[in-house]
PDB file of C-alpha atoms in Angstrom:
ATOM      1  CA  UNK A  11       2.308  -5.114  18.869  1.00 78.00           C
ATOM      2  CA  UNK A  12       1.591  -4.794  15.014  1.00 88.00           C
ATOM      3  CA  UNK A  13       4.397  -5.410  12.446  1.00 93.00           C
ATOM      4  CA  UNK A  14       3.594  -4.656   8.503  1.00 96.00           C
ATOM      5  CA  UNK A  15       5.966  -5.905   6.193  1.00 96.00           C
ATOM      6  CA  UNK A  16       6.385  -4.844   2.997  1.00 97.00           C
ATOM      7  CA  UNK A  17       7.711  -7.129  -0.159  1.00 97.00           C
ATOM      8  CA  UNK A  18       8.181  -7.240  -3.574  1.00 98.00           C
ATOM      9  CA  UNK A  19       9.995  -4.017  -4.874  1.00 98.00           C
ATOM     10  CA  UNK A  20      12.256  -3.746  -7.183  1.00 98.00           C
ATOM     11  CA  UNK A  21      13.122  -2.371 -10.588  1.00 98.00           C
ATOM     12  CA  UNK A  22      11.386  -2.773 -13.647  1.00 98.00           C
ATOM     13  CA  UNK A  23      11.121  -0.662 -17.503  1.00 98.00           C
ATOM     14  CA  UNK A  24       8.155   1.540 -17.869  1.00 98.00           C
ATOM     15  CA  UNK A  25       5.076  -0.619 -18.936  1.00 98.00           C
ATOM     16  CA  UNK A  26       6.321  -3.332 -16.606  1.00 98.00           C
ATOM     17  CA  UNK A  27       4.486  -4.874 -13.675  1.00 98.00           C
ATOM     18  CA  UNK A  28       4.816  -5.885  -9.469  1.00 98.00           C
ATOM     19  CA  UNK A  29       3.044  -6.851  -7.387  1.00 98.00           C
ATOM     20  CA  UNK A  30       3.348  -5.299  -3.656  1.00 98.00           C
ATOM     21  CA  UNK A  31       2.805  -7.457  -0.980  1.00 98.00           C
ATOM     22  CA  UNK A  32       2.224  -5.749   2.973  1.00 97.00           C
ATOM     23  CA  UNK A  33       1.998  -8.914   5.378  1.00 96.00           C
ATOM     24  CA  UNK A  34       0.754  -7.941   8.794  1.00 94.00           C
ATOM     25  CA  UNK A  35       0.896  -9.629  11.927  1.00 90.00           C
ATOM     26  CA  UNK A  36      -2.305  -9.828  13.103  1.00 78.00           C
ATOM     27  CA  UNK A  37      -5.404 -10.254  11.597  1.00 80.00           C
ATOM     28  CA  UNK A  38      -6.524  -7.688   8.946  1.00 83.00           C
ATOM     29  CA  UNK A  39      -9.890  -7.006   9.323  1.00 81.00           C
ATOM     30  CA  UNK A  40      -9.209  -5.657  12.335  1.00 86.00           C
ATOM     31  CA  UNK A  41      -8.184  -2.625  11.066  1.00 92.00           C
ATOM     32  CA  UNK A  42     -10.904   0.121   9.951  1.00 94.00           C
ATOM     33  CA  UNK A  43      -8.730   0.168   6.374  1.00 95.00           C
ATOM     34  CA  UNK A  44      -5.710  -0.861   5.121  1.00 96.00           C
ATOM     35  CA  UNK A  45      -3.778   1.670   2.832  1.00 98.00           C
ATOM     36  CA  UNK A  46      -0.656   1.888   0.505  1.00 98.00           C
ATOM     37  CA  UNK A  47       0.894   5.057   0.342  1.00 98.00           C
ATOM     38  CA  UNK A  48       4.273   6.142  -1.945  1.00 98.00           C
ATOM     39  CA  UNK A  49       7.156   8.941  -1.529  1.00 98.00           C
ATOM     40  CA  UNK A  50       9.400  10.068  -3.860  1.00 97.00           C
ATOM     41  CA  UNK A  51      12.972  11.947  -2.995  1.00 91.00           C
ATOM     42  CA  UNK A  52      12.049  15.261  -2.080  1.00 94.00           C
ATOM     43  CA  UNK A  53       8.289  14.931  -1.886  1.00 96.00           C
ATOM     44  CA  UNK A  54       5.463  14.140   0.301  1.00 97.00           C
ATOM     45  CA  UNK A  55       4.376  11.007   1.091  1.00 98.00           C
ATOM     46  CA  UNK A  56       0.739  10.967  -1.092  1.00 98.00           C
ATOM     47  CA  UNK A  57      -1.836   7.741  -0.925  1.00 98.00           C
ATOM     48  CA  UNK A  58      -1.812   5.819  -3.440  1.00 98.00           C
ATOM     49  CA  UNK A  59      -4.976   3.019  -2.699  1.00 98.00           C
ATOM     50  CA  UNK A  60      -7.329   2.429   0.310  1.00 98.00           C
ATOM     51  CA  UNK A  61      -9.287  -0.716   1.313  1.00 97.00           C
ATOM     52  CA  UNK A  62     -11.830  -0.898   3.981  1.00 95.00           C
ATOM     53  CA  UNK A  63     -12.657  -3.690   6.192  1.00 91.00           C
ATOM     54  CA  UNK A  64     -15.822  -4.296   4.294  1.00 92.00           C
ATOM     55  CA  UNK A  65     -13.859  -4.368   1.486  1.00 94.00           C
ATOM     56  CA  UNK A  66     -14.143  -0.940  -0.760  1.00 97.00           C
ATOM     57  CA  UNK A  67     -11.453   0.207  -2.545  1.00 98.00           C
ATOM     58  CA  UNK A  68     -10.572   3.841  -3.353  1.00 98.00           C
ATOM     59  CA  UNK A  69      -7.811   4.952  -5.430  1.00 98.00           C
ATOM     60  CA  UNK A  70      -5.777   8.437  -6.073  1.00 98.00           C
ATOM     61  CA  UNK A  71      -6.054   9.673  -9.868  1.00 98.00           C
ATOM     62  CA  UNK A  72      -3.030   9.084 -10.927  1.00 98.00           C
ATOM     63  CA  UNK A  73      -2.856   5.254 -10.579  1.00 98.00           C
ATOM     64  CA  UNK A  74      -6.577   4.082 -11.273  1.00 98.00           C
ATOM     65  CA  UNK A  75      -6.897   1.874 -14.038  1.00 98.00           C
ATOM     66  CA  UNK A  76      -3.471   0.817 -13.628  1.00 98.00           C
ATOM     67  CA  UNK A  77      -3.170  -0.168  -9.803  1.00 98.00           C
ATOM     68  CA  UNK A  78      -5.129  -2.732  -7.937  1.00 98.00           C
ATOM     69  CA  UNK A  79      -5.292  -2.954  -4.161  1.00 98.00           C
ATOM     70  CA  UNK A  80      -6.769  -6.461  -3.032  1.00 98.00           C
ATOM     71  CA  UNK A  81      -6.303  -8.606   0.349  1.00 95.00           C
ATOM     72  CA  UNK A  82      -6.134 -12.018   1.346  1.00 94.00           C
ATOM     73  CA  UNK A  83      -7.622 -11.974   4.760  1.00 90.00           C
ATOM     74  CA  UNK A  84      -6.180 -15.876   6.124  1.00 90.00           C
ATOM     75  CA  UNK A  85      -2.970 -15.108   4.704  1.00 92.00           C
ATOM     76  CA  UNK A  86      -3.336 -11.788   6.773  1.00 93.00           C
ATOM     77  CA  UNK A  87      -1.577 -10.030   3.962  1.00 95.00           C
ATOM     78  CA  UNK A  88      -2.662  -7.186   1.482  1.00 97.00           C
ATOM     79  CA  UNK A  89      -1.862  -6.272  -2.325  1.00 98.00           C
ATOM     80  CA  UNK A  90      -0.862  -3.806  -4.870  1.00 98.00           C
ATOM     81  CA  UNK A  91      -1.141  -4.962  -8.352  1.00 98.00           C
ATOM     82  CA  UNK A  92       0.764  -2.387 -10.237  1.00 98.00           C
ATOM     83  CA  UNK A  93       0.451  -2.421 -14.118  1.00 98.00           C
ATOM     84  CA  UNK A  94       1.991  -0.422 -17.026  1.00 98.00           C
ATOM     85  CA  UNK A  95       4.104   1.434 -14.600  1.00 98.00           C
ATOM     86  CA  UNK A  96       5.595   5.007 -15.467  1.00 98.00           C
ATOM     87  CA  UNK A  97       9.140   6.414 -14.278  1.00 98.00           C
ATOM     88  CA  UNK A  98       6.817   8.982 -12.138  1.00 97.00           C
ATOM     89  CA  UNK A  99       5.861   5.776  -9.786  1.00 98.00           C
ATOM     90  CA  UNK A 100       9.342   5.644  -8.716  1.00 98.00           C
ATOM     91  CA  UNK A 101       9.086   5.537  -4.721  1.00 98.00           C
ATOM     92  CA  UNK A 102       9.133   4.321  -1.654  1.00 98.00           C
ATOM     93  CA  UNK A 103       6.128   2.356  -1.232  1.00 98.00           C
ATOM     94  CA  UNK A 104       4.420   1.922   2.509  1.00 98.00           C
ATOM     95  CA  UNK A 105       1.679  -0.024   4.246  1.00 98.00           C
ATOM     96  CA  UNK A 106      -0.399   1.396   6.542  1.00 97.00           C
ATOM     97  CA  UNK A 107      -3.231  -0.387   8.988  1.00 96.00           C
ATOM     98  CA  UNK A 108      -5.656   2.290  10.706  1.00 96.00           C
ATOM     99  CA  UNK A 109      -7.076   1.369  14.015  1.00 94.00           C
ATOM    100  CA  UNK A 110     -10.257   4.089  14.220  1.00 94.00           C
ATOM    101  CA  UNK A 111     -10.686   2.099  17.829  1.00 92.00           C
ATOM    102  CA  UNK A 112      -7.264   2.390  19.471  1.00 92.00           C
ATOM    103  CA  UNK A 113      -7.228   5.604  17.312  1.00 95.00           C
ATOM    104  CA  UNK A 114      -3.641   4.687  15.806  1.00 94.00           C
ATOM    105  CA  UNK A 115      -1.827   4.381  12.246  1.00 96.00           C
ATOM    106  CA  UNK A 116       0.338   1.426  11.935  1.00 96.00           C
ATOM    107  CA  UNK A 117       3.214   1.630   9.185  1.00 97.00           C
ATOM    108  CA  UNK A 118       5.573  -0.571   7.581  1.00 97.00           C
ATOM    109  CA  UNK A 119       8.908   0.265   6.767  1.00 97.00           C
ATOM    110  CA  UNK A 120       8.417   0.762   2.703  1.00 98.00           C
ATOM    111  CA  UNK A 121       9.538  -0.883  -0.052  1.00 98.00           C
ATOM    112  CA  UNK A 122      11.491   0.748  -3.069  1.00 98.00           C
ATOM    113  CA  UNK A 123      10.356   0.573  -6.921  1.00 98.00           C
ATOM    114  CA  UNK A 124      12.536   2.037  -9.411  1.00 98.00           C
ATOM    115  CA  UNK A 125      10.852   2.291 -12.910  1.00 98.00           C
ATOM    116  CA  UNK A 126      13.537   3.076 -15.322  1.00 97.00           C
ATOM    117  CA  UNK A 127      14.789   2.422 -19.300  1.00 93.00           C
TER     118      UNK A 127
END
């Protein structure tokens, strides 16, 4: 079975930074891409960064130039470099691991950051 866990929430003042960590517990690059998405109370949960397992990156508008998805593939872990965060990225943060073969999303169970003065 495949477990993501996500780390490294918290709060932090707008203009701060953290860094998201999604450990997995198998191998990464088995999965077609790995994703992090983000909800906020009362909203939809939107995607926030994708990167394949030949390693391109896409990101949603409202986070590129600030965000950075990246992935350590021995440590079987992937990243989200968040800088000069704004109150509006307050959310839940998820992993997600997509298996195009077995046809199946894998999901952690989120991570909260609260930006806040």
């Amino acid at each position: 079975q495949v477990q993501l866990v996500e780390s490294g929430g918290g709060s932090v003042q707008p203009g701060g930074s953290l860094r998201l960590s999604c450990a997995a517990s198998g191998s990464i690059f088995s999965f077609n891409y790995m994703a992090w998405y983000r909800q906020a109370p009362g909203k939809q949960r939107d995607l926030v960064a994708t990167i394949t397992r030949g390693g391109s990156t896409n990101y949603a508008d409202s986070v590129k130039g600030r965000f950075t998805i990246s992935r350590d593939n021995a440590a079987n872990t992937v990243y989200l470099q968040m800088n000069s965060l704004k109150p509006e990225d307050t959310a839940v943060y998820y992993c997600k691991a997509r298996s195009d073969y077995y046809d199946m999303d894998y999901w952690g169970r989120g991570t909260l950051v609260t930006v806040s003065s």
